[in-house]
Amino acid sequence: SKAFANGGRVVVCGFGPLECETVELGQRLLGDKFVFLGRMDDPSEAYALMDAFILLSENEGLGNCFVEAARMGLPLIGTDVGGVPEIVVHEKSGILVGKDDFGGTVEAIDRLWADEGLRRKLGEGGREHSQRFSPESYIDAFEEILSQAKKRRPAGYATAGMALAFEAAHLMSLASNIA
């Protein structure tokens, strides 16, 4: 990647069963351009070192770390798997790449490295988009679901909870449109 040839670094934080292999490979391939921070109680310190946040997964739920990085104003690069596209909205908060698309990943990194305006645009878009994943947004969505359940409560059902059970499919559809 042009980014690494021109002074870019890879900052890795976290821990897991592949930690030793990751550190060894990073140091072998990137030398002093590879920085391993290990486990961090406050990842905002790591995000502050970054110009972009990249997480390439084969399988991922929502990826809370994407939400955290977006709140810090970082442009995102993620694989188009699982729930990642919920937060990494292509060309709005980041760039989505295929899970096995090495060339597309390098291209995405090079694009962000070369274009400060794009980094800023995607970072701002991500910060704005990440607000829909705030605790307040979830509470508001849940309150809306309960309100709709109460309004739609069939006759003979004493509580909104019973209506929730009765209309689970409808409410799941409603929740996906709100959140």
CSV table of N, CA and C in Angstrom, one decimal:
chain,number,residue,atom,x,y,z
A,1,SER,N,0.8,-1.2,0.0
A,1,SER,CA,0.0,0.0,0.0
A,1,SER,C,0.9,1.2,0.0
A,2,LYS,N,0.4,2.2,-0.7
A,2,LYS,CA,1.1,3.5,-0.8
A,2,LYS,C,1.2,4.2,0.6
A,3,ALA,N,0.2,3.9,1.4
A,3,ALA,CA,0.1,4.5,2.7
A,3,ALA,C,1.3,4.1,3.6
A,4,PHE,N,1.7,2.9,3.5
A,4,PHE,CA,2.8,2.4,4.3
A,4,PHE,C,4.1,2.8,3.8
A,5,ALA,N,4.2,2.9,2.5
A,5,ALA,CA,5.4,3.4,1.8
A,5,ALA,C,5.7,4.9,2.1
A,6,ASN,N,4.6,5.6,2.5
A,6,ASN,CA,4.8,7.0,2.7
A,6,ASN,C,4.6,7.4,4.2
A,7,GLY,N,5.0,6.5,5.1
A,7,GLY,CA,5.0,6.9,6.5
A,7,GLY,C,3.8,6.4,7.3
A,8,GLY,N,2.8,5.7,6.7
A,8,GLY,CA,1.7,5.2,7.5
A,8,GLY,C,2.1,4.1,8.5
A,9,ARG,N,1.3,3.9,9.5
A,9,ARG,CA,1.6,2.9,10.5
A,9,ARG,C,0.3,2.1,10.7
A,10,VAL,N,0.4,0.9,11.2
A,10,VAL,CA,-0.7,0.1,11.6
A,10,VAL,C,-0.7,0.0,13.1
A,11,VAL,N,-1.7,0.4,13.7
A,11,VAL,CA,-1.9,0.4,15.2
A,11,VAL,C,-2.9,-0.7,15.5
A,12,VAL,N,-2.5,-1.7,16.3
A,12,VAL,CA,-3.4,-2.8,16.6
A,12,VAL,C,-3.5,-2.8,18.1
A,13,CYS,N,-4.8,-2.9,18.6
A,13,CYS,CA,-5.0,-3.0,20.0
A,13,CYS,C,-6.0,-4.2,20.2
A,14,GLY,N,-6.0,-4.8,21.4
A,14,GLY,CA,-6.8,-5.9,21.7
A,14,GLY,C,-6.0,-7.1,22.1
A,15,PHE,N,-6.7,-8.2,22.3
A,15,PHE,CA,-6.1,-9.4,22.7
A,15,PHE,C,-6.9,-10.6,22.2
A,16,GLY,N,-6.3,-11.8,22.2
A,16,GLY,CA,-7.1,-12.9,21.8
A,16,GLY,C,-6.1,-14.1,21.5
A,17,PRO,N,-6.7,-15.2,21.0
A,17,PRO,CA,-5.9,-16.4,20.8
A,17,PRO,C,-4.8,-16.2,19.7
A,18,LEU,N,-5.0,-15.3,18.8
A,18,LEU,CA,-4.0,-15.1,17.7
A,18,LEU,C,-3.0,-13.9,18.0
A,19,GLU,N,-3.0,-13.4,19.2
A,19,GLU,CA,-2.2,-12.3,19.5
A,19,GLU,C,-0.7,-12.4,19.2
A,20,CYS,N,-0.1,-13.5,19.6
A,20,CYS,CA,1.3,-13.7,19.3
A,20,CYS,C,1.6,-13.8,17.8
A,21,GLU,N,0.7,-14.5,17.1
A,21,GLU,CA,0.9,-14.6,15.6
A,21,GLU,C,0.7,-13.3,14.9
A,22,THR,N,-0.2,-12.5,15.4
A,22,THR,CA,-0.5,-11.2,14.9
A,22,THR,C,0.7,-10.2,15.0
A,23,VAL,N,1.3,-10.2,16.3
A,23,VAL,CA,2.4,-9.4,16.5
A,23,VAL,C,3.6,-9.8,15.7
A,24,GLU,N,3.9,-11.1,15.7
A,24,GLU,CA,5.0,-11.6,14.9
A,24,GLU,C,4.9,-11.3,13.4
A,25,LEU,N,3.7,-11.5,12.8
A,25,LEU,CA,3.5,-11.2,11.4
A,25,LEU,C,3.6,-9.7,11.2
A,26,GLY,N,3.0,-8.9,12.0
A,26,GLY,CA,3.1,-7.4,11.9
A,26,GLY,C,4.5,-6.9,11.9
A,27,GLN,N,5.2,-7.4,12.9
A,27,GLN,CA,6.6,-6.9,13.0
A,27,GLN,C,7.5,-7.4,11.8
A,28,ARG,N,7.2,-8.6,11.4
A,28,ARG,CA,8.0,-9.2,10.2
A,28,ARG,C,7.7,-8.4,8.9
A,29,LEU,N,6.4,-8.1,8.7
A,29,LEU,CA,6.0,-7.5,7.5
A,29,LEU,C,6.2,-5.9,7.5
A,30,LEU,N,6.0,-5.3,8.6
A,30,LEU,CA,5.9,-3.9,8.7
A,30,LEU,C,7.0,-3.2,9.5
A,31,GLY,N,7.7,-4.0,10.3
A,31,GLY,CA,8.8,-3.5,11.1
A,31,GLY,C,8.3,-2.5,12.1
A,32,ASP,N,9.0,-1.3,12.1
A,32,ASP,CA,8.6,-0.2,13.0
A,32,ASP,C,7.4,0.5,12.6
A,33,LYS,N,6.7,0.1,11.5
A,33,LYS,CA,5.5,0.7,11.1
A,33,LYS,C,4.3,0.0,11.7
A,34,PHE,N,4.6,-1.1,12.5
A,34,PHE,CA,3.6,-1.9,13.2
A,34,PHE,C,3.7,-1.5,14.7
A,35,VAL,N,2.6,-1.1,15.3
A,35,VAL,CA,2.5,-0.7,16.7
A,35,VAL,C,1.4,-1.6,17.3
A,36,PHE,N,1.8,-2.4,18.3
A,36,PHE,CA,0.9,-3.2,19.0
A,36,PHE,C,0.7,-2.7,20.4
A,37,LEU,N,-0.6,-2.3,20.7
A,37,LEU,CA,-0.9,-1.7,22.0
A,37,LEU,C,-1.4,-2.7,23.0
A,38,GLY,N,-1.8,-3.9,22.6
A,38,GLY,CA,-2.4,-4.9,23.5
A,38,GLY,C,-3.8,-4.5,24.0
A,39,ARG,N,-4.1,-5.1,25.1
A,39,ARG,CA,-5.5,-4.8,25.7
A,39,ARG,C,-5.5,-3.4,26.3
A,40,MET,N,-6.6,-2.7,26.0
A,40,MET,CA,-6.8,-1.3,26.5
A,40,MET,C,-8.1,-1.2,27.1
A,41,ASP,N,-8.1,-0.7,28.4
A,41,ASP,CA,-9.4,-0.4,29.0
A,41,ASP,C,-10.1,0.7,28.4
A,42,ASP,N,-9.4,1.7,27.9
A,42,ASP,CA,-10.0,2.9,27.2
A,42,ASP,C,-9.5,2.9,25.8
A,43,PRO,N,-10.3,2.4,24.8
A,43,PRO,CA,-9.8,2.4,23.4
A,43,PRO,C,-9.8,3.8,22.8
A,44,SER,N,-10.3,4.8,23.4
A,44,SER,CA,-10.3,6.1,22.9
A,44,SER,C,-8.8,6.6,22.7
A,45,GLU,N,-7.9,6.1,23.6
A,45,GLU,CA,-6.5,6.4,23.5
A,45,GLU,C,-6.0,5.9,22.2
A,46,ALA,N,-6.4,4.7,21.8
A,46,ALA,CA,-5.9,4.1,20.5
A,46,ALA,C,-6.5,4.9,19.3
A,47,TYR,N,-7.8,5.2,19.4
A,47,TYR,CA,-8.5,5.9,18.3
A,47,TYR,C,-7.8,7.2,18.1
A,48,ALA,N,-7.3,7.9,19.1
A,48,ALA,CA,-6.7,9.2,19.0
A,48,ALA,C,-5.4,9.1,18.2
A,49,LEU,N,-4.8,7.9,18.1
A,49,LEU,CA,-3.6,7.7,17.3
A,49,LEU,C,-3.9,7.5,15.8
A,50,MET,N,-5.1,7.3,15.5
A,50,MET,CA,-5.5,6.8,14.1
A,50,MET,C,-6.0,7.9,13.2
A,51,ASP,N,-5.8,7.7,11.9
A,51,ASP,CA,-6.4,8.6,10.9
A,51,ASP,C,-7.6,7.9,10.3
A,52,ALA,N,-7.7,6.6,10.5
A,52,ALA,CA,-8.8,5.8,10.0
A,52,ALA,C,-8.9,4.5,10.8
A,53,PHE,N,-10.1,3.9,10.9
A,53,PHE,CA,-10.3,2.7,11.6
A,53,PHE,C,-10.6,1.6,10.7
A,54,ILE,N,-9.8,0.5,10.7
A,54,ILE,CA,-10.0,-0.6,9.8
A,54,ILE,C,-10.2,-1.9,10.6
A,55,LEU,N,-11.2,-2.6,10.3
A,55,LEU,CA,-11.5,-3.9,10.9
A,55,LEU,C,-12.0,-4.8,9.8
A,56,LEU,N,-11.2,-5.8,9.5
A,56,LEU,CA,-11.5,-6.8,8.4
A,56,LEU,C,-11.9,-8.1,9.1
A,57,SER,N,-13.2,-8.4,9.1
A,57,SER,CA,-13.7,-9.6,9.7
A,57,SER,C,-14.3,-10.5,8.7
A,58,GLU,N,-14.3,-11.8,9.0
A,58,GLU,CA,-15.0,-12.8,8.2
A,58,GLU,C,-16.4,-12.9,8.6
A,59,ASN,N,-16.7,-12.6,9.9
A,59,ASN,CA,-18.0,-12.6,10.5
A,59,ASN,C,-18.0,-11.6,11.6
A,60,GLU,N,-19.0,-10.8,11.7
A,60,GLU,CA,-19.1,-9.7,12.7
A,60,GLU,C,-20.5,-9.4,13.0
A,61,GLY,N,-20.9,-9.2,14.2
A,61,GLY,CA,-22.2,-8.7,14.5
A,61,GLY,C,-22.2,-7.2,14.1
A,62,LEU,N,-22.7,-6.4,15.0
A,62,LEU,CA,-22.7,-5.0,14.6
A,62,LEU,C,-21.3,-4.4,14.7
A,63,GLY,N,-20.5,-4.9,15.6
A,63,GLY,CA,-19.1,-4.3,15.7
A,63,GLY,C,-19.1,-3.1,16.4
A,64,ASN,N,-19.2,-3.2,17.8
A,64,ASN,CA,-19.3,-2.0,18.6
A,64,ASN,C,-18.1,-1.1,18.4
A,65,CYS,N,-16.9,-1.7,18.1
A,65,CYS,CA,-15.7,-0.9,17.9
A,65,CYS,C,-15.9,0.1,16.7
A,66,PHE,N,-16.7,-0.3,15.7
A,66,PHE,CA,-17.0,0.6,14.6
A,66,PHE,C,-17.7,1.8,15.1
A,67,VAL,N,-18.7,1.6,16.0
A,67,VAL,CA,-19.5,2.7,16.6
A,67,VAL,C,-18.6,3.6,17.4
A,68,GLU,N,-17.7,3.0,18.2
A,68,GLU,CA,-16.8,3.8,19.0
A,68,GLU,C,-15.9,4.7,18.1
A,69,ALA,N,-15.3,4.1,17.1
A,69,ALA,CA,-14.4,4.8,16.2
A,69,ALA,C,-15.1,5.9,15.4
A,70,ALA,N,-16.4,5.6,15.0
A,70,ALA,CA,-17.2,6.6,14.3
A,70,ALA,C,-17.5,7.8,15.2
A,71,ARG,N,-17.8,7.5,16.5
A,71,ARG,CA,-18.0,8.6,17.4
A,71,ARG,C,-16.8,9.5,17.6
A,72,MET,N,-15.6,8.9,17.4
A,72,MET,CA,-14.4,9.7,17.5
A,72,MET,C,-14.1,10.4,16.2
A,73,GLY,N,-15.0,10.3,15.2
A,73,GLY,CA,-14.8,11.0,13.9
A,73,GLY,C,-13.8,10.3,12.9
A,74,LEU,N,-13.6,9.0,13.1
A,74,LEU,CA,-12.7,8.3,12.2
A,74,LEU,C,-13.4,7.8,11.0
A,75,PRO,N,-12.9,7.9,9.8
A,75,PRO,CA,-13.5,7.2,8.7
A,75,PRO,C,-13.2,5.7,8.9
A,76,LEU,N,-14.1,4.9,8.4
A,76,LEU,CA,-14.1,3.4,8.7
A,76,LEU,C,-13.8,2.6,7.4
A,77,ILE,N,-13.1,1.5,7.5
A,77,ILE,CA,-13.0,0.5,6.5
A,77,ILE,C,-13.4,-0.8,7.1
A,78,GLY,N,-14.4,-1.5,6.5
A,78,GLY,CA,-14.8,-2.7,7.1
A,78,GLY,C,-15.3,-3.7,6.0
A,79,THR,N,-15.4,-4.9,6.3
A,79,THR,CA,-15.8,-5.9,5.4
A,79,THR,C,-17.3,-6.0,5.4
A,80,ASP,N,-17.9,-6.3,4.2
A,80,ASP,CA,-19.3,-6.3,4.0
A,80,ASP,C,-19.9,-7.6,4.5
A,81,VAL,N,-19.8,-7.8,5.8
A,81,VAL,CA,-20.3,-9.0,6.5
A,81,VAL,C,-21.2,-8.7,7.7
A,82,GLY,N,-22.1,-9.6,8.0
A,82,GLY,CA,-22.9,-9.5,9.2
A,82,GLY,C,-23.5,-8.1,9.4
A,83,GLY,N,-23.4,-7.5,10.5
A,83,GLY,CA,-24.0,-6.2,10.8
A,83,GLY,C,-23.1,-5.0,10.5
A,84,VAL,N,-21.9,-5.3,10.0
A,84,VAL,CA,-21.0,-4.2,9.7
A,84,VAL,C,-21.6,-3.1,8.8
A,85,PRO,N,-22.3,-3.4,7.7
A,85,PRO,CA,-22.9,-2.4,6.9
A,85,PRO,C,-23.9,-1.5,7.6
A,86,GLU,N,-24.4,-1.9,8.8
A,86,GLU,CA,-25.3,-1.1,9.6
A,86,GLU,C,-24.6,0.2,10.0
A,87,ILE,N,-23.3,0.1,10.3
A,87,ILE,CA,-22.5,1.3,10.8
A,87,ILE,C,-21.6,1.8,9.7
A,88,VAL,N,-20.9,0.9,8.9
A,88,VAL,CA,-20.1,1.3,7.8
A,88,VAL,C,-20.9,1.5,6.6
A,89,VAL,N,-21.5,2.6,6.4
A,89,VAL,CA,-22.3,2.9,5.3
A,89,VAL,C,-21.4,3.4,4.2
A,90,HIS,N,-21.4,2.6,3.1
A,90,HIS,CA,-20.4,2.8,2.0
A,90,HIS,C,-20.5,4.2,1.5
A,91,GLU,N,-19.4,4.9,1.5
A,91,GLU,CA,-19.2,6.3,1.0
A,91,GLU,C,-19.9,7.3,1.9
A,92,LYS,N,-20.5,6.9,3.0
A,92,LYS,CA,-21.1,7.9,3.9
A,92,LYS,C,-20.3,7.9,5.2
A,93,SER,N,-20.1,6.8,5.8
A,93,SER,CA,-19.3,6.7,7.1
A,93,SER,C,-17.9,6.0,6.9
A,94,GLY,N,-17.8,5.4,5.7
A,94,GLY,CA,-16.6,4.6,5.5
A,94,GLY,C,-16.7,3.9,4.1
A,95,ILE,N,-15.8,2.9,4.0
A,95,ILE,CA,-15.7,2.2,2.8
A,95,ILE,C,-15.9,0.7,3.1
A,96,LEU,N,-16.8,0.0,2.4
A,96,LEU,CA,-17.0,-1.4,2.6
A,96,LEU,C,-16.2,-2.1,1.5
A,97,VAL,N,-15.6,-3.2,2.0
A,97,VAL,CA,-14.8,-4.1,1.0
A,97,VAL,C,-15.3,-5.5,1.2
A,98,GLY,N,-15.2,-6.3,0.2
A,98,GLY,CA,-15.5,-7.7,0.3
A,98,GLY,C,-14.6,-8.4,1.3
A,99,LYS,N,-15.1,-9.5,1.9
A,99,LYS,CA,-14.3,-10.1,3.0
A,99,LYS,C,-13.0,-10.8,2.5
A,100,ASP,N,-12.9,-11.1,1.3
A,100,ASP,CA,-11.7,-11.7,0.8
A,100,ASP,C,-11.1,-10.8,-0.3
A,101,ASP,N,-11.4,-9.6,-0.3
A,101,ASP,CA,-11.0,-8.7,-1.4
A,101,ASP,C,-9.7,-7.9,-0.9
A,102,PHE,N,-8.6,-8.5,-1.0
A,102,PHE,CA,-7.3,-7.9,-0.6
A,102,PHE,C,-7.1,-6.6,-1.4
A,103,GLY,N,-7.2,-6.7,-2.7
A,103,GLY,CA,-7.0,-5.6,-3.6
A,103,GLY,C,-7.9,-4.4,-3.3
A,104,GLY,N,-9.2,-4.7,-3.1
A,104,GLY,CA,-10.1,-3.6,-2.7
A,104,GLY,C,-9.8,-3.0,-1.4
A,105,THR,N,-9.2,-3.8,-0.4
A,105,THR,CA,-8.8,-3.3,0.9
A,105,THR,C,-7.7,-2.3,0.7
A,106,VAL,N,-6.7,-2.7,-0.1
A,106,VAL,CA,-5.5,-1.9,-0.3
A,106,VAL,C,-5.9,-0.6,-1.0
A,107,GLU,N,-6.8,-0.7,-2.0
A,107,GLU,CA,-7.3,0.5,-2.7
A,107,GLU,C,-8.1,1.4,-1.7
A,108,ALA,N,-8.9,0.9,-0.8
A,108,ALA,CA,-9.6,1.7,0.1
A,108,ALA,C,-8.6,2.4,1.1
A,109,ILE,N,-7.6,1.7,1.5
A,109,ILE,CA,-6.6,2.4,2.4
A,109,ILE,C,-5.9,3.5,1.7
A,110,ASP,N,-5.5,3.2,0.4
A,110,ASP,CA,-4.8,4.2,-0.4
A,110,ASP,C,-5.7,5.4,-0.6
A,111,ARG,N,-6.9,5.2,-0.9
A,111,ARG,CA,-7.9,6.3,-1.1
A,111,ARG,C,-7.9,7.2,0.1
A,112,LEU,N,-8.1,6.6,1.3
A,112,LEU,CA,-8.2,7.4,2.5
A,112,LEU,C,-6.9,8.1,2.8
A,113,TRP,N,-5.8,7.4,2.5
A,113,TRP,CA,-4.4,8.0,2.8
A,113,TRP,C,-4.2,9.2,2.0
A,114,ALA,N,-4.6,9.2,0.7
A,114,ALA,CA,-4.3,10.2,-0.3
A,114,ALA,C,-5.3,11.4,-0.2
A,115,ASP,N,-6.4,11.2,0.4
A,115,ASP,CA,-7.5,12.2,0.3
A,115,ASP,C,-8.0,12.7,1.7
A,116,GLU,N,-7.4,13.7,2.2
A,116,GLU,CA,-7.8,14.2,3.5
A,116,GLU,C,-9.2,14.7,3.5
A,117,GLY,N,-9.7,15.2,2.4
A,117,GLY,CA,-11.1,15.7,2.3
A,117,GLY,C,-12.1,14.5,2.5
A,118,LEU,N,-11.7,13.3,1.8
A,118,LEU,CA,-12.5,12.1,2.0
A,118,LEU,C,-12.5,11.6,3.4
A,119,ARG,N,-11.3,11.6,4.0
A,119,ARG,CA,-11.3,11.2,5.4
A,119,ARG,C,-12.2,12.0,6.3
A,120,ARG,N,-12.1,13.3,6.1
A,120,ARG,CA,-12.9,14.3,6.9
A,120,ARG,C,-14.4,14.0,6.6
A,121,LYS,N,-14.8,13.9,5.3
A,121,LYS,CA,-16.2,13.7,5.0
A,121,LYS,C,-16.7,12.4,5.6
A,122,LEU,N,-16.0,11.3,5.5
A,122,LEU,CA,-16.5,10.0,6.0
A,122,LEU,C,-16.4,10.0,7.6
A,123,GLY,N,-15.4,10.7,8.1
A,123,GLY,CA,-15.4,10.8,9.6
A,123,GLY,C,-16.6,11.6,10.1
A,124,GLU,N,-16.9,12.7,9.5
A,124,GLU,CA,-18.1,13.5,9.9
A,124,GLU,C,-19.4,12.7,9.7
A,125,GLY,N,-19.5,12.0,8.6
A,125,GLY,CA,-20.7,11.2,8.3
A,125,GLY,C,-20.8,10.1,9.3
A,126,GLY,N,-19.7,9.5,9.7
A,126,GLY,CA,-19.7,8.4,10.6
A,126,GLY,C,-20.1,8.9,12.0
A,127,ARG,N,-19.6,10.1,12.4
A,127,ARG,CA,-19.9,10.6,13.7
A,127,ARG,C,-21.4,10.9,13.8
A,128,GLU,N,-22.0,11.4,12.7
A,128,GLU,CA,-23.4,11.7,12.7
A,128,GLU,C,-24.2,10.4,12.7
A,129,HIS,N,-23.8,9.5,11.8
A,129,HIS,CA,-24.6,8.2,11.7
A,129,HIS,C,-24.5,7.4,13.0
A,130,SER,N,-23.4,7.5,13.7
A,130,SER,CA,-23.2,6.7,14.9
A,130,SER,C,-24.2,7.1,16.0
A,131,GLN,N,-24.8,8.3,15.9
A,131,GLN,CA,-25.8,8.7,16.9
A,131,GLN,C,-27.0,7.8,17.0
A,132,ARG,N,-27.3,7.1,15.8
A,132,ARG,CA,-28.5,6.2,15.9
A,132,ARG,C,-28.2,5.0,16.7
A,133,PHE,N,-27.0,4.8,17.1
A,133,PHE,CA,-26.6,3.6,18.0
A,133,PHE,C,-26.4,4.0,19.4
A,134,SER,N,-26.8,5.2,19.8
A,134,SER,CA,-26.6,5.7,21.1
A,134,SER,C,-27.6,5.1,22.0
A,135,PRO,N,-27.3,5.0,23.3
A,135,PRO,CA,-28.3,4.4,24.3
A,135,PRO,C,-29.6,5.2,24.2
A,136,GLU,N,-29.6,6.5,24.0
A,136,GLU,CA,-30.8,7.3,23.9
A,136,GLU,C,-31.6,6.9,22.7
A,137,SER,N,-31.0,6.6,21.6
A,137,SER,CA,-31.7,6.2,20.4
A,137,SER,C,-32.4,4.9,20.6
A,138,TYR,N,-31.7,3.9,21.3
A,138,TYR,CA,-32.3,2.6,21.6
A,138,TYR,C,-33.5,2.8,22.6
A,139,ILE,N,-33.4,3.7,23.6
A,139,ILE,CA,-34.5,3.9,24.5
A,139,ILE,C,-35.7,4.5,23.8
A,140,ASP,N,-35.4,5.5,22.9
A,140,ASP,CA,-36.5,6.1,22.1
A,140,ASP,C,-37.2,5.1,21.2
A,141,ALA,N,-36.4,4.2,20.6
A,141,ALA,CA,-37.0,3.2,19.7
A,141,ALA,C,-37.8,2.2,20.5
A,142,PHE,N,-37.3,1.8,21.7
A,142,PHE,CA,-38.1,0.9,22.5
A,142,PHE,C,-39.4,1.5,23.0
A,143,GLU,N,-39.3,2.8,23.4
A,143,GLU,CA,-40.5,3.5,23.9
A,143,GLU,C,-41.5,3.6,22.7
A,144,GLU,N,-41.0,3.8,21.5
A,144,GLU,CA,-41.9,3.9,20.3
A,144,GLU,C,-42.6,2.5,20.1
A,145,ILE,N,-41.8,1.4,20.2
A,145,ILE,CA,-42.4,0.1,20.1
A,145,ILE,C,-43.5,-0.2,21.1
A,146,LEU,N,-43.2,0.2,22.3
A,146,LEU,CA,-44.2,0.0,23.4
A,146,LEU,C,-45.4,0.8,23.1
A,147,SER,N,-45.2,2.0,22.7
A,147,SER,CA,-46.4,2.9,22.4
A,147,SER,C,-47.2,2.3,21.3
A,148,GLN,N,-46.6,1.8,20.2
A,148,GLN,CA,-47.3,1.2,19.1
A,148,GLN,C,-48.0,-0.1,19.6
A,149,ALA,N,-47.4,-0.8,20.4
A,149,ALA,CA,-48.0,-2.1,20.9
A,149,ALA,C,-49.2,-1.7,21.7
A,150,LYS,N,-49.1,-0.7,22.5
A,150,LYS,CA,-50.3,-0.3,23.4
A,150,LYS,C,-51.5,0.1,22.5
A,151,LYS,N,-51.1,0.9,21.4
A,151,LYS,CA,-52.2,1.4,20.5
A,151,LYS,C,-52.8,0.2,19.7
A,152,ARG,N,-52.0,-0.8,19.4
A,152,ARG,CA,-52.5,-1.9,18.6
A,152,ARG,C,-53.0,-3.1,19.4
A,153,ARG,N,-53.0,-2.9,20.7
A,153,ARG,CA,-53.4,-4.0,21.6
A,153,ARG,C,-54.8,-4.6,21.2
A,154,PRO,N,-54.8,-5.9,20.9
A,154,PRO,CA,-56.1,-6.5,20.5
A,154,PRO,C,-57.0,-6.5,21.7
A,155,ALA,N,-58.3,-6.5,21.5
A,155,ALA,CA,-59.3,-6.6,22.5
A,155,ALA,C,-59.1,-7.9,23.3
A,156,GLY,N,-59.2,-7.8,24.6
A,156,GLY,CA,-59.0,-9.0,25.5
A,156,GLY,C,-57.6,-9.2,26.0
A,157,TYR,N,-56.7,-8.4,25.5
A,157,TYR,CA,-55.3,-8.5,26.0
A,157,TYR,C,-55.1,-7.4,27.0
A,158,ALA,N,-54.8,-7.8,28.2
A,158,ALA,CA,-54.8,-6.9,29.3
A,158,ALA,C,-53.6,-6.0,29.3
A,159,THR,N,-52.4,-6.4,28.8
A,159,THR,CA,-51.2,-5.6,28.9
A,159,THR,C,-50.6,-5.4,27.6
A,160,ALA,N,-49.7,-4.4,27.5
A,160,ALA,CA,-49.0,-4.1,26.3
A,160,ALA,C,-48.0,-5.3,26.1
A,161,GLY,N,-47.5,-5.9,27.2
A,161,GLY,CA,-46.6,-7.1,27.1
A,161,GLY,C,-47.3,-8.2,26.3
A,162,MET,N,-48.6,-8.4,26.6
A,162,MET,CA,-49.3,-9.5,25.9
A,162,MET,C,-49.4,-9.1,24.5
A,163,ALA,N,-49.7,-7.9,24.2
A,163,ALA,CA,-49.8,-7.4,22.8
A,163,ALA,C,-48.4,-7.6,22.1
A,164,LEU,N,-47.3,-7.3,22.8
A,164,LEU,CA,-46.0,-7.5,22.2
A,164,LEU,C,-45.8,-9.0,21.8
A,165,ALA,N,-46.2,-9.9,22.7
A,165,ALA,CA,-46.1,-11.3,22.3
A,165,ALA,C,-47.0,-11.7,21.2
A,166,PHE,N,-48.2,-11.1,21.1
A,166,PHE,CA,-49.2,-11.4,20.1
A,166,PHE,C,-48.7,-10.9,18.7
A,167,GLU,N,-48.0,-9.7,18.7
A,167,GLU,CA,-47.6,-9.1,17.4
A,167,GLU,C,-46.1,-9.0,17.3
A,168,ALA,N,-45.4,-10.1,17.7
A,168,ALA,CA,-44.0,-10.0,17.7
A,168,ALA,C,-43.4,-9.8,16.3
A,169,ALA,N,-44.0,-10.4,15.3
A,169,ALA,CA,-43.4,-10.2,13.9
A,169,ALA,C,-43.6,-8.7,13.5
A,170,HIS,N,-44.8,-8.2,13.7
A,170,HIS,CA,-45.0,-6.8,13.3
A,170,HIS,C,-44.1,-5.8,14.1
A,171,LEU,N,-43.9,-6.1,15.4
A,171,LEU,CA,-43.0,-5.2,16.1
A,171,LEU,C,-41.5,-5.3,15.8
A,172,MET,N,-41.1,-6.5,15.4
A,172,MET,CA,-39.7,-6.6,14.9
A,172,MET,C,-39.5,-5.8,13.6
A,173,SER,N,-40.5,-5.9,12.8
A,173,SER,CA,-40.4,-5.1,11.6
A,173,SER,C,-40.4,-3.6,11.9
A,174,LEU,N,-41.2,-3.2,12.8
A,174,LEU,CA,-41.3,-1.8,13.2
A,174,LEU,C,-39.9,-1.4,13.8
A,175,ALA,N,-39.3,-2.2,14.7
A,175,ALA,CA,-38.1,-1.9,15.3
A,175,ALA,C,-37.0,-1.7,14.3
A,176,SER,N,-36.9,-2.6,13.2
A,176,SER,CA,-35.9,-2.4,12.2
A,176,SER,C,-36.0,-1.2,11.4
A,177,ASN,N,-37.2,-0.6,11.3
A,177,ASN,CA,-37.4,0.6,10.6
A,177,ASN,C,-37.0,1.8,11.5
A,178,ILE,N,-37.2,1.7,12.8
A,178,ILE,CA,-36.8,2.8,13.7
A,178,ILE,C,-35.4,2.9,13.9
A,179,ALA,N,-34.7,1.8,14.3
A,179,ALA,CA,-33.3,1.8,14.6
A,179,ALA,C,-32.4,2.0,13.5
